[in-house]
Short mmCIF file of C-alpha atoms and ligand atoms in Angstrom, two decimals:
data_model
loop_
_atom_site.label_atom_id
_atom_site.label_comp_id
_atom_site.label_asym_id
_atom_site.label_seq_id
_atom_site.Cartn_x
_atom_site.Cartn_y
_atom_site.Cartn_z
CA UNK A 1 -71.07 52.35 -78.19
CA UNK A 2 -70.71 50.05 -75.19
CA UNK A 3 -69.23 47.45 -78.41
CA UNK A 4 -66.53 50.40 -79.07
CA UNK A 5 -65.61 50.82 -75.54
CA UNK A 6 -65.31 46.74 -75.25
CA UNK A 7 -62.88 46.60 -78.22
CA UNK A 8 -60.80 49.80 -77.03
CA UNK A 9 -60.39 48.27 -74.08
CA UNK A 10 -60.02 44.93 -74.89
CA UNK A 11 -57.12 46.60 -77.71
CA UNK A 12 -55.69 48.17 -74.37
CA UNK A 13 -55.55 44.81 -72.41
CA UNK A 14 -53.40 43.20 -75.46
CA UNK A 15 -51.12 45.96 -75.95
CA UNK A 16 -50.69 46.23 -71.86
CA UNK A 17 -49.78 41.95 -71.86
CA UNK A 18 -47.44 42.66 -74.90
CA UNK A 19 -45.84 45.36 -73.00
CA UNK A 20 -45.57 43.26 -69.54
CA UNK A 21 -44.35 40.06 -71.24
CA UNK A 22 -41.37 42.30 -72.50
CA UNK A 23 -40.64 43.20 -69.11
CA UNK A 24 -40.51 40.11 -68.18
CA UNK A 25 -37.27 38.97 -69.17
CA UNK A 26 -33.41 38.14 -67.53
CA UNK A 27 -31.63 41.61 -67.41
CA UNK A 28 -27.80 41.54 -67.17
CA UNK A 29 -26.60 44.27 -64.87
CA UNK A 30 -23.71 46.52 -64.60
CA UNK A 31 -22.77 47.95 -61.12
CA UNK A 32 -21.27 50.57 -59.42
CA UNK A 33 -18.48 50.57 -57.03
CA UNK A 34 -17.60 52.44 -53.83
CA UNK A 35 -14.47 53.73 -52.44
CA UNK A 36 -14.69 54.24 -49.04
CA UNK A 37 -11.60 54.33 -47.27
CA UNK A 38 -12.27 51.62 -44.58
CA UNK A 39 -12.50 48.87 -47.87
CA UNK A 40 -9.42 46.34 -48.83
CA UNK A 41 -6.52 48.60 -51.51
CA UNK A 42 -6.49 47.18 -54.78
CA UNK A 43 -6.84 43.54 -56.27
CA UNK A 44 -6.75 41.89 -52.70
CA UNK A 45 -10.53 42.92 -52.35
CA UNK A 46 -13.29 40.51 -53.22
CA UNK A 47 -15.20 43.98 -54.14
CA UNK A 48 -12.46 45.04 -56.69
CA UNK A 49 -12.58 41.79 -58.39
CA UNK A 50 -16.32 41.75 -58.51
CA UNK A 51 -16.08 44.99 -60.17
CA UNK A 52 -13.28 44.18 -62.98
CA UNK A 53 -15.36 41.17 -63.94
CA UNK A 54 -18.84 42.87 -64.10
CA UNK A 55 -17.01 46.21 -65.53
CA UNK A 56 -15.04 44.12 -68.05
CA UNK A 57 -12.25 46.54 -67.19
CA UNK A 58 -8.92 44.79 -66.89
CA UNK A 59 -7.04 45.84 -63.94
CA UNK A 60 -7.74 47.54 -60.41
CA UNK A 61 -5.85 50.63 -59.05
CA UNK A 62 -3.07 49.40 -56.79
CA UNK A 63 -3.66 52.46 -54.32
CA UNK A 64 -7.36 52.75 -53.95
CA UNK A 65 -9.71 51.01 -51.50
CA UNK A 66 -12.30 49.24 -52.71
CA UNK A 67 -14.84 48.71 -50.18
CA UNK A 68 -18.80 48.16 -51.31
CA UNK A 69 -20.18 46.58 -54.53
CA UNK A 70 -23.84 47.84 -55.00
CA UNK A 71 -26.52 45.71 -56.81
CA UNK A 72 -29.76 47.91 -56.89
CA UNK A 73 -31.82 51.18 -57.48
CA UNK A 74 -30.28 53.48 -55.13
CA UNK A 75 -29.55 57.09 -56.59
CA UNK A 76 -26.22 56.71 -54.61
CA UNK A 77 -25.26 54.06 -56.94
CA UNK A 78 -27.41 52.58 -59.52
CA UNK A 79 -27.09 49.43 -61.43
CA UNK A 80 -27.59 50.08 -65.54
CA UNK A 81 -29.21 47.41 -67.64
CA UNK A 82 -27.64 45.14 -70.29
CA UNK A 83 -29.68 43.27 -73.41
CA UNK A 84 -27.83 40.45 -73.97
CA UNK A 85 -24.24 41.14 -73.21
CA UNK A 86 -24.61 44.38 -75.08
CA UNK A 87 -24.67 47.20 -72.75
CA UNK A 88 -25.02 50.24 -75.22
CA UNK A 89 -28.68 48.40 -77.01
CA UNK A 90 -30.17 49.40 -73.92
CA UNK A 91 -29.06 52.78 -73.70
CA UNK A 92 -31.39 55.78 -74.69
CA UNK A 93 -29.52 58.01 -76.76
CA UNK A 94 -26.18 58.07 -75.13
CA UNK A 95 -27.75 57.68 -71.78
CA UNK A 96 -27.63 54.50 -70.25
CA UNK A 97 -30.47 52.31 -69.10
CA UNK A 98 -31.07 52.56 -65.15
CA UNK A 99 -32.55 49.57 -63.61
CA UNK A 100 -35.16 51.96 -61.66
CA UNK A 101 -35.63 53.14 -65.24
CA UNK A 102 -36.76 49.52 -66.55
CA UNK A 103 -38.76 49.22 -63.31
CA UNK A 104 -40.59 52.56 -63.70
CA UNK A 105 -42.13 51.76 -66.94
CA UNK A 106 -44.49 48.79 -65.36
CA UNK A 107 -43.44 48.53 -62.04
CA UNK A 108 -46.29 45.82 -61.79
CA UNK A 109 -45.01 43.27 -64.29
CA UNK A 110 -40.81 43.64 -63.20
CA UNK A 111 -41.44 43.34 -59.63
CA UNK A 112 -45.28 41.60 -59.07
CA UNK A 113 -48.02 43.74 -58.07
CA UNK A 114 -48.04 43.38 -54.83
CA UNK A 115 -44.33 44.50 -54.33
CA UNK A 116 -45.07 46.98 -56.66
CA UNK A 117 -47.89 48.36 -54.48
CA UNK A 118 -46.16 47.94 -51.09
CA UNK A 119 -43.03 49.76 -51.85
CA UNK A 120 -43.99 52.54 -54.57
CA UNK A 121 -43.09 50.86 -57.04
CA UNK A 122 -39.19 50.54 -56.36
CA UNK A 123 -36.90 47.34 -56.03
CA UNK A 124 -37.40 47.48 -51.76
CA UNK A 125 -33.80 45.88 -50.99
CA UNK A 126 -30.67 46.68 -52.26
CA UNK A 127 -27.91 44.15 -52.16
CA UNK A 128 -23.93 44.51 -51.43
CA UNK A 129 -20.32 42.97 -51.27
CA UNK A 130 -18.00 44.23 -48.37
CA UNK A 131 -14.42 44.51 -48.50
CA UNK A 132 -13.24 45.42 -45.20
CA UNK A 133 -10.00 46.32 -44.24
CA UNK A 134 -10.32 48.83 -41.57
CA UNK A 135 -13.11 49.35 -39.07
CA UNK A 136 -16.48 50.79 -40.46
CA UNK A 137 -18.05 53.96 -37.82
CA UNK A 138 -19.88 53.23 -34.97
CA UNK A 139 -23.15 53.48 -36.14
CA UNK A 140 -26.71 52.89 -36.35
CA UNK A 141 -29.63 53.05 -38.82
CA UNK A 142 -32.82 55.09 -38.08
CA UNK A 143 -36.37 53.91 -38.39
CA UNK A 144 -38.96 54.65 -40.54
CA UNK A 145 -40.33 57.94 -38.70
CA UNK A 146 -37.01 59.15 -37.57
CA UNK A 147 -35.30 58.58 -41.37
CA UNK A 148 -37.90 61.09 -42.61
CA UNK A 149 -37.29 63.55 -40.18
CA UNK A 150 -33.93 63.71 -40.75
CA UNK A 151 -34.22 63.64 -44.38
CA UNK A 152 -36.10 66.99 -44.09
CA UNK A 153 -34.28 68.21 -41.67
CA UNK A 154 -30.66 67.51 -43.38
CA UNK A 155 -31.30 65.96 -47.25
CA UNK A 156 -27.85 66.30 -48.31
CA UNK A 157 -26.55 63.94 -45.40
CA UNK A 158 -29.85 61.93 -45.19
CA UNK A 159 -30.20 61.44 -48.69
CA UNK A 160 -33.69 59.25 -48.41
CA UNK A 161 -36.22 59.19 -46.32
CA UNK A 162 -36.17 55.37 -45.54
CA UNK A 163 -35.45 52.88 -42.70
CA UNK A 164 -32.39 50.10 -43.36
CA UNK A 165 -32.56 46.98 -41.59
CA UNK A 166 -29.68 45.19 -42.41
CA UNK A 167 -27.44 41.32 -42.85
CA UNK A 168 -24.25 40.78 -43.21
CA UNK A 169 -23.39 37.25 -44.43
CA UNK A 170 -19.55 35.99 -43.72
CA UNK A 171 -17.42 35.15 -47.17
CA UNK A 172 -14.51 34.99 -44.88
CA UNK A 173 -14.34 35.13 -41.17
CA UNK A 174 -16.03 38.61 -40.32
CA UNK A 175 -16.14 40.62 -37.10
CA UNK A 176 -18.22 42.93 -35.95
CA UNK A 177 -19.40 44.89 -32.88
CA UNK A 178 -23.10 44.78 -32.59
CA UNK A 179 -25.30 45.46 -29.78
CA UNK A 180 -24.87 46.19 -26.12
CA UNK A 181 -23.11 43.87 -23.63
CA UNK A 182 -25.48 42.81 -20.83
CA UNK A 183 -25.95 44.28 -17.19
CA UNK A 184 -23.60 40.99 -15.97
CA UNK A 185 -20.90 42.32 -18.63
CA UNK A 186 -20.74 46.01 -18.03
CA UNK A 187 -20.41 45.43 -14.66
CA UNK A 188 -17.27 43.29 -15.44
CA UNK A 189 -15.96 46.55 -17.47
CA UNK A 190 -16.62 48.66 -14.81
CA UNK A 191 -14.54 46.97 -12.60
CA UNK A 192 -11.74 46.10 -15.03
CA UNK A 193 -10.97 49.16 -16.63
CA UNK A 194 -10.35 52.21 -14.75
CA UNK A 195 -10.87 54.45 -17.82
CA UNK A 196 -13.72 54.16 -18.33
CA UNK A 197 -15.27 54.68 -14.74
CA UNK A 198 -12.89 58.11 -14.65
CA UNK A 199 -15.43 59.59 -17.63
CA UNK A 200 -18.53 58.42 -15.51
CA UNK A 201 -19.85 60.25 -12.52
CA UNK A 202 -18.97 57.91 -9.53
CA UNK A 203 -22.48 57.78 -8.37
CA UNK A 204 -23.78 56.17 -11.48
CA UNK A 205 -20.79 53.56 -11.86
CA UNK A 206 -21.04 52.46 -8.15
CA UNK A 207 -24.71 52.39 -8.68
CA UNK A 208 -24.43 50.21 -11.36
CA UNK A 209 -21.87 47.82 -9.77
CA UNK A 210 -23.33 47.48 -6.77
CA UNK A 211 -27.11 47.78 -6.81
CA UNK A 212 -28.19 46.53 -10.60
CA UNK A 213 -29.44 43.52 -9.30
CA UNK A 214 -32.22 45.45 -6.51
CA UNK A 215 -32.44 47.57 -9.10
CA UNK A 216 -35.65 47.14 -11.39
CA UNK A 217 -34.84 46.34 -15.32
CA UNK A 218 -36.02 50.04 -16.92
CA UNK A 219 -33.68 51.46 -13.84
CA UNK A 220 -30.75 49.22 -14.95
CA UNK A 221 -31.72 50.47 -18.51
CA UNK A 222 -31.22 54.35 -17.89
CA UNK A 223 -28.18 53.85 -15.58
CA UNK A 224 -26.64 52.04 -18.58
CA UNK A 225 -28.10 54.46 -21.11
CA UNK A 226 -26.56 57.49 -18.50
CA UNK A 227 -23.13 55.42 -18.58
CA UNK A 228 -22.57 54.92 -22.42
CA UNK A 229 -23.83 58.69 -23.49
CA UNK A 230 -21.23 60.06 -20.56
CA UNK A 231 -18.61 58.26 -22.03
CA UNK A 232 -19.99 59.73 -25.68
CA UNK A 233 -20.28 63.01 -24.73
CA UNK A 234 -17.25 63.39 -23.20
CA UNK A 235 -14.65 66.40 -24.09
CA UNK A 236 -12.31 65.47 -26.84
CA UNK A 237 -9.35 65.93 -24.69
CA UNK A 238 -10.97 63.87 -21.59
CA UNK A 239 -11.17 61.03 -24.11
CA UNK A 240 -7.63 61.65 -25.46
CA UNK A 241 -6.11 61.05 -22.01
CA UNK A 242 -8.09 58.42 -21.08
CA UNK A 243 -6.99 56.44 -24.06
CA UNK A 244 -3.45 56.93 -23.88
CA UNK A 245 -3.87 55.72 -20.43
CA UNK A 246 -5.97 52.83 -21.56
CA UNK A 247 -2.98 52.16 -24.31
CA UNK A 248 -0.18 52.43 -21.63
CA UNK A 249 -1.60 50.08 -18.87
CA UNK A 250 -2.79 47.41 -21.27
CA UNK A 251 0.87 47.41 -23.07
CA UNK A 252 2.53 46.75 -19.31
CA UNK A 253 -0.38 44.06 -18.61
CA UNK A 254 0.25 42.24 -21.89
CA UNK A 255 3.84 41.55 -20.48
CA UNK A 256 2.44 40.08 -17.88
CA UNK A 257 -1.13 38.21 -19.29
CA UNK A 258 -2.78 37.20 -22.06
CA UNK A 259 -5.04 40.50 -23.16
CA UNK A 260 -8.86 39.98 -23.43
CA UNK A 261 -9.85 39.33 -26.88
CA UNK A 262 -12.16 42.49 -26.42
CA UNK A 263 -8.57 44.31 -25.10
CA UNK A 264 -6.87 43.14 -27.85
CA UNK A 265 -9.31 44.36 -30.23
CA UNK A 266 -9.35 47.51 -28.36
CA UNK A 267 -5.68 48.04 -29.30
CA UNK A 268 -6.28 47.34 -32.78
CA UNK A 269 -8.67 50.22 -33.25
CA UNK A 270 -6.45 52.42 -31.21
CA UNK A 271 -3.69 51.63 -34.45
CA UNK A 272 -6.85 52.72 -37.09
CA UNK A 273 -8.28 55.57 -35.13
CA UNK A 274 -6.22 57.09 -32.61
CA UNK A 275 -7.90 59.08 -29.47
CA UNK A 276 -11.87 58.39 -31.28
CA UNK A 277 -14.29 57.91 -28.62
CA UNK A 278 -15.25 54.80 -30.25
CA UNK A 279 -12.41 52.73 -28.86
CA UNK A 280 -14.55 53.12 -25.49
CA UNK A 281 -17.70 52.76 -26.90
CA UNK A 282 -16.09 48.96 -28.17
CA UNK A 283 -16.28 47.82 -24.19
CA UNK A 284 -20.14 48.67 -24.75
CA UNK A 285 -20.58 46.23 -27.35
CA UNK A 286 -20.83 42.88 -28.39
CA UNK A 287 -17.74 41.36 -30.49
CA UNK A 288 -19.51 38.84 -32.77
CA UNK A 289 -17.16 37.09 -35.15
CA UNK A 290 -18.94 34.67 -37.73
CA UNK A 291 -17.85 32.07 -39.71
CA UNK A 292 -18.03 31.44 -43.51
CA UNK A 293 -21.69 31.63 -44.26
CA UNK A 294 -22.88 32.65 -40.98
CA UNK A 295 -25.28 36.01 -40.90
CA UNK A 296 -26.12 38.78 -38.32
CA UNK A 297 -28.58 40.88 -38.96
CA UNK A 298 -29.39 44.60 -37.67
CA UNK A 299 -32.40 46.24 -36.92
CA UNK A 300 -33.32 49.82 -36.77
CA UNK A 301 -31.51 51.66 -34.04
CA UNK A 302 -29.30 49.00 -32.70
CA UNK A 303 -25.73 49.85 -32.50
CA UNK A 304 -23.08 48.45 -34.79
CA UNK A 305 -19.77 48.49 -36.57
CA UNK A 306 -17.96 46.27 -38.62
CA UNK A 307 -14.36 45.87 -38.18
CA UNK A 308 -12.95 43.21 -40.85
CA UNK A 309 -13.60 40.33 -43.67
CA UNK A 310 -15.88 40.72 -46.47
CA UNK A 311 -19.36 39.61 -46.67
CA UNK A 312 -22.54 39.42 -48.73
CA UNK A 313 -25.09 42.15 -47.76
CA UNK A 314 -28.98 42.92 -47.99
CA UNK A 315 -30.77 46.00 -46.77
CA UNK A 316 -33.91 48.00 -47.25
CA UNK A 317 -33.12 50.36 -49.97
CA UNK A 318 -31.37 53.53 -48.08
CA UNK A 319 -28.00 55.00 -47.37
CA UNK A 320 -29.12 56.31 -44.13
CA UNK A 321 -26.84 56.38 -41.35
CA UNK A 322 -25.75 58.12 -37.64
CA UNK A 323 -22.29 57.83 -36.95
CA UNK A 324 -20.57 58.70 -33.41
CA UNK A 325 -17.38 57.34 -33.28
CA UNK A 326 -14.73 55.50 -35.16
CA UNK A 327 -15.13 57.95 -38.66
CA UNK A 328 -13.34 60.68 -40.05
CA UNK A 329 -17.10 61.97 -40.88
CA UNK A 330 -19.85 63.84 -39.77
CA UNK A 331 -20.66 62.88 -36.31
CA UNK A 332 -24.27 63.43 -34.99
CA UNK A 333 -23.30 62.07 -31.29
CA UNK A 334 -26.85 63.45 -29.66
CA UNK A 335 -29.17 61.45 -32.57
CA UNK A 336 -27.26 58.44 -32.10
CA UNK A 337 -27.51 58.25 -28.31
CA UNK A 338 -31.21 59.32 -28.36
CA UNK A 339 -32.38 56.98 -31.11
CA UNK A 340 -30.58 53.84 -29.74
CA UNK A 341 -32.92 50.72 -28.42
CA UNK A 342 -30.39 50.35 -25.60
CA UNK A 343 -31.31 46.37 -26.03
CA UNK A 344 -28.93 44.54 -24.28
CA UNK A 345 -27.67 40.41 -24.91
CA UNK A 346 -25.72 38.71 -27.52
CA UNK A 347 -27.26 39.06 -31.17
CA UNK A 348 -29.03 36.21 -32.80
CA UNK A 349 -26.47 34.39 -35.36
CA UNK A 350 -28.14 32.70 -38.73
CA UNK A 351 -26.88 29.74 -39.78
CA UNK A 352 -29.29 29.57 -42.73
CA UNK A 353 -31.99 26.85 -43.37
CA UNK A 354 -31.55 24.40 -45.72
CA UNK A 355 -33.50 24.45 -48.92
CA UNK A 356 -32.35 21.36 -50.79
CA UNK A 357 -28.71 19.67 -51.00
CA UNK A 358 -27.18 23.34 -52.51
CA UNK A 359 -28.39 26.18 -51.25
CA UNK A 360 -29.72 27.68 -47.42
CA UNK A 361 -31.70 30.35 -47.15
CA UNK A 362 -30.87 33.50 -44.60
CA UNK A 363 -34.35 35.15 -43.66
CA UNK A 364 -34.32 37.99 -41.04
CA UNK A 365 -37.34 39.62 -39.65
CA UNK A 366 -37.66 42.43 -41.96
CA UNK A 367 -40.16 42.09 -44.87
CA UNK A 368 -38.18 43.59 -47.64
CA UNK A 369 -35.25 40.79 -47.93
CA UNK A 370 -33.92 37.55 -47.68
CA UNK A 371 -30.64 35.67 -49.09
CA UNK A 372 -30.04 32.49 -50.53
CA UNK A 373 -26.67 30.84 -50.34
CA UNK A 374 -26.12 28.16 -53.06
CA UNK A 375 -22.47 26.27 -53.41
CA UNK A 376 -23.53 24.30 -56.95
CA UNK A 377 -20.67 21.36 -57.42
CA UNK A 378 -19.41 20.50 -60.83
CA UNK A 379 -22.12 19.72 -63.11
CA UNK A 380 -24.77 19.81 -60.90
CA UNK A 381 -28.20 21.60 -61.22
CA UNK A 382 -30.14 24.00 -59.11
CA UNK A 383 -34.28 25.28 -59.60
CA UNK A 384 -35.21 28.58 -58.26
CA UNK A 385 -38.75 28.26 -58.10
CA UNK A 386 -41.23 31.25 -59.35
CA UNK A 387 -41.86 33.96 -56.28
CA UNK A 388 -44.20 36.62 -56.94
CA UNK A 389 -41.20 39.51 -56.03
CA UNK A 390 -38.01 39.96 -57.67
CA UNK A 391 -34.65 38.54 -57.73
CA UNK A 392 -31.55 39.57 -57.84
CA UNK A 393 -28.62 37.29 -58.63
CA UNK A 394 -24.78 37.51 -58.19
CA UNK A 395 -22.30 34.70 -59.31
CA UNK A 396 -19.36 35.33 -57.06
CA UNK A 397 -17.42 32.45 -59.14
CA UNK A 398 -17.05 29.41 -61.21
CA UNK A 399 -19.47 29.58 -64.81
CA UNK A 400 -22.75 27.86 -65.48
CA UNK A 401 -25.70 28.07 -67.50
CA UNK A 402 -28.69 29.67 -66.88
CA UNK A 403 -32.24 28.58 -67.92
CA UNK A 404 -35.61 30.54 -67.38
CA UNK A 405 -38.97 29.32 -67.31
CA UNK A 406 -39.40 31.27 -70.53
CA UNK A 407 -36.60 28.62 -72.36
CA UNK A 408 -34.37 31.74 -72.13
CA UNK A 409 -31.03 30.12 -71.74
CA UNK A 410 -27.64 31.85 -71.67
CA UNK A 411 -24.04 31.32 -69.76
CA UNK A 412 -23.50 32.54 -66.44
CA UNK A 413 -20.25 33.66 -65.44
CA UNK A 414 -18.56 35.09 -62.48
CA UNK A 415 -19.19 38.64 -61.59
CA UNK A 416 -22.47 38.68 -63.58
CA UNK A 417 -25.43 39.86 -62.25
CA UNK A 418 -29.12 39.07 -63.31
CA UNK A 419 -31.86 40.87 -62.32
CA UNK A 420 -35.03 37.97 -62.18
CA UNK A 421 -38.70 39.49 -62.50
CA UNK A 422 -41.37 38.13 -60.17
CA UNK A 423 -42.88 35.04 -60.96
CA UNK A 424 -39.70 33.47 -63.51
CA UNK A 425 -38.40 30.51 -62.22
CA UNK A 426 -34.82 29.69 -62.87
CA UNK A 427 -32.46 27.15 -63.31
CA UNK A 428 -28.65 27.36 -62.82
CA UNK A 429 -26.40 24.23 -64.19
CA UNK A 430 -22.31 24.60 -63.45
CA UNK A 431 -19.52 24.01 -65.29
CA UNK A 432 -16.61 22.14 -65.08
CA UNK A 433 -16.37 24.12 -61.73
CA UNK A 434 -17.67 24.59 -58.53
CA UNK A 435 -20.12 27.38 -58.77
CA UNK A 436 -20.45 30.05 -56.16
CA UNK A 437 -24.16 32.35 -56.26
CA UNK A 438 -26.03 34.74 -54.03
CA UNK A 439 -29.66 35.72 -54.88
CA UNK A 440 -31.45 38.35 -52.96
CA UNK A 441 -35.27 38.71 -53.27
CA UNK A 442 -38.25 40.18 -51.20
CA UNK A 443 -38.58 37.89 -48.00
CA UNK A 444 -40.88 35.12 -48.25
CA UNK A 445 -42.95 36.16 -45.27
CA UNK A 446 -44.51 39.11 -46.87
CA UNK A 447 -46.49 37.41 -49.55
CA UNK A 448 -47.37 34.80 -46.36
CA UNK A 449 -48.40 37.51 -44.43
CA UNK A 450 -50.87 39.11 -46.80
ZN1 ZN B 501 -25.14 49.60 -40.79
#
């Protein structure tokens, strides 16, 4: 009997191994586009370019805004699997096979056991390209605890129960508002922007301006919180009037002096979102300008707004956003005010760490993801060693060949997205043009810490 059991067990193990091997293969993905109204119009958008190349479509709609190209398993924009170059070959009947379906059959084989155990059998990160023409909303993303509560209370707005740390890696010059300015800078705002002071209780503005050296850190933080809260909660008519005055004053002063970069930004925001309280909020946030190849990351509960430019973005698999300004979407000012961490000071800018002469790694302090940026000259080769988790590769421009540790070889063209399962080494060789490629994977620190 024991012998019988043993045989059956061996048979089952063998079957599992064959199944696992079939799962350990390179997949091509067909990915989804999001046409939010802040995106770049028509074929000028990098997102449109990626989407058209990826889907094999011929032209972009010139009247459509192409904002985000999504790669991953999130239900609001899932990616689908190709086998070889045949998209339909992966379909089950008439239903295309999603990357999520593919993973779900055997998460351990596809994601690696550690990743499958930690993230419940799902891909832990979502990879995107963003083309930003007009500012995105002033927003923050909840931590896990708040995400669960928001999702339970309003599932139609907060679509999942996950947190959403994120990182933006600039493809072009990229502008953003991110995190709160220092107390010293806020003093400057209170002395130079009377329209802000008029909306704040005189005592608070006075205390902050005169006593902040004597006040303890906690007191300064709570005054900052109170002043920002009063601006964001001011009634619409008062906000409209303050912005009207601000615009008039800056238009006059522009003739006499060079406006500060923040003042110039505020006027741009006013043209995009007239009378929106987010214009005033911009005075409280750091104005960050990234060069191509620089990255910015955002933890839970940090206020931010992307303003313009194109970037690669990576985040935990979530779409939870609490908005409070610069938007026509639903705002939840009170939720935003109570969730913010009120950390002050300029954010850290990542330059990437060199892995080899062609590749730099950007690793934010989150377990879910890291991004590699690889620029490969004509005919050069680079290899990405096997890692214990899954990777997504996006070819932004150029053409090349890709070879896996299992000796699969295929061409790799711009707009193509590849899913590489755990424990698979890949080598890429550029053809006759320079190749620009991005890889997203689980943060290396997650494997180190285990
Ligand atoms: Zn965000």
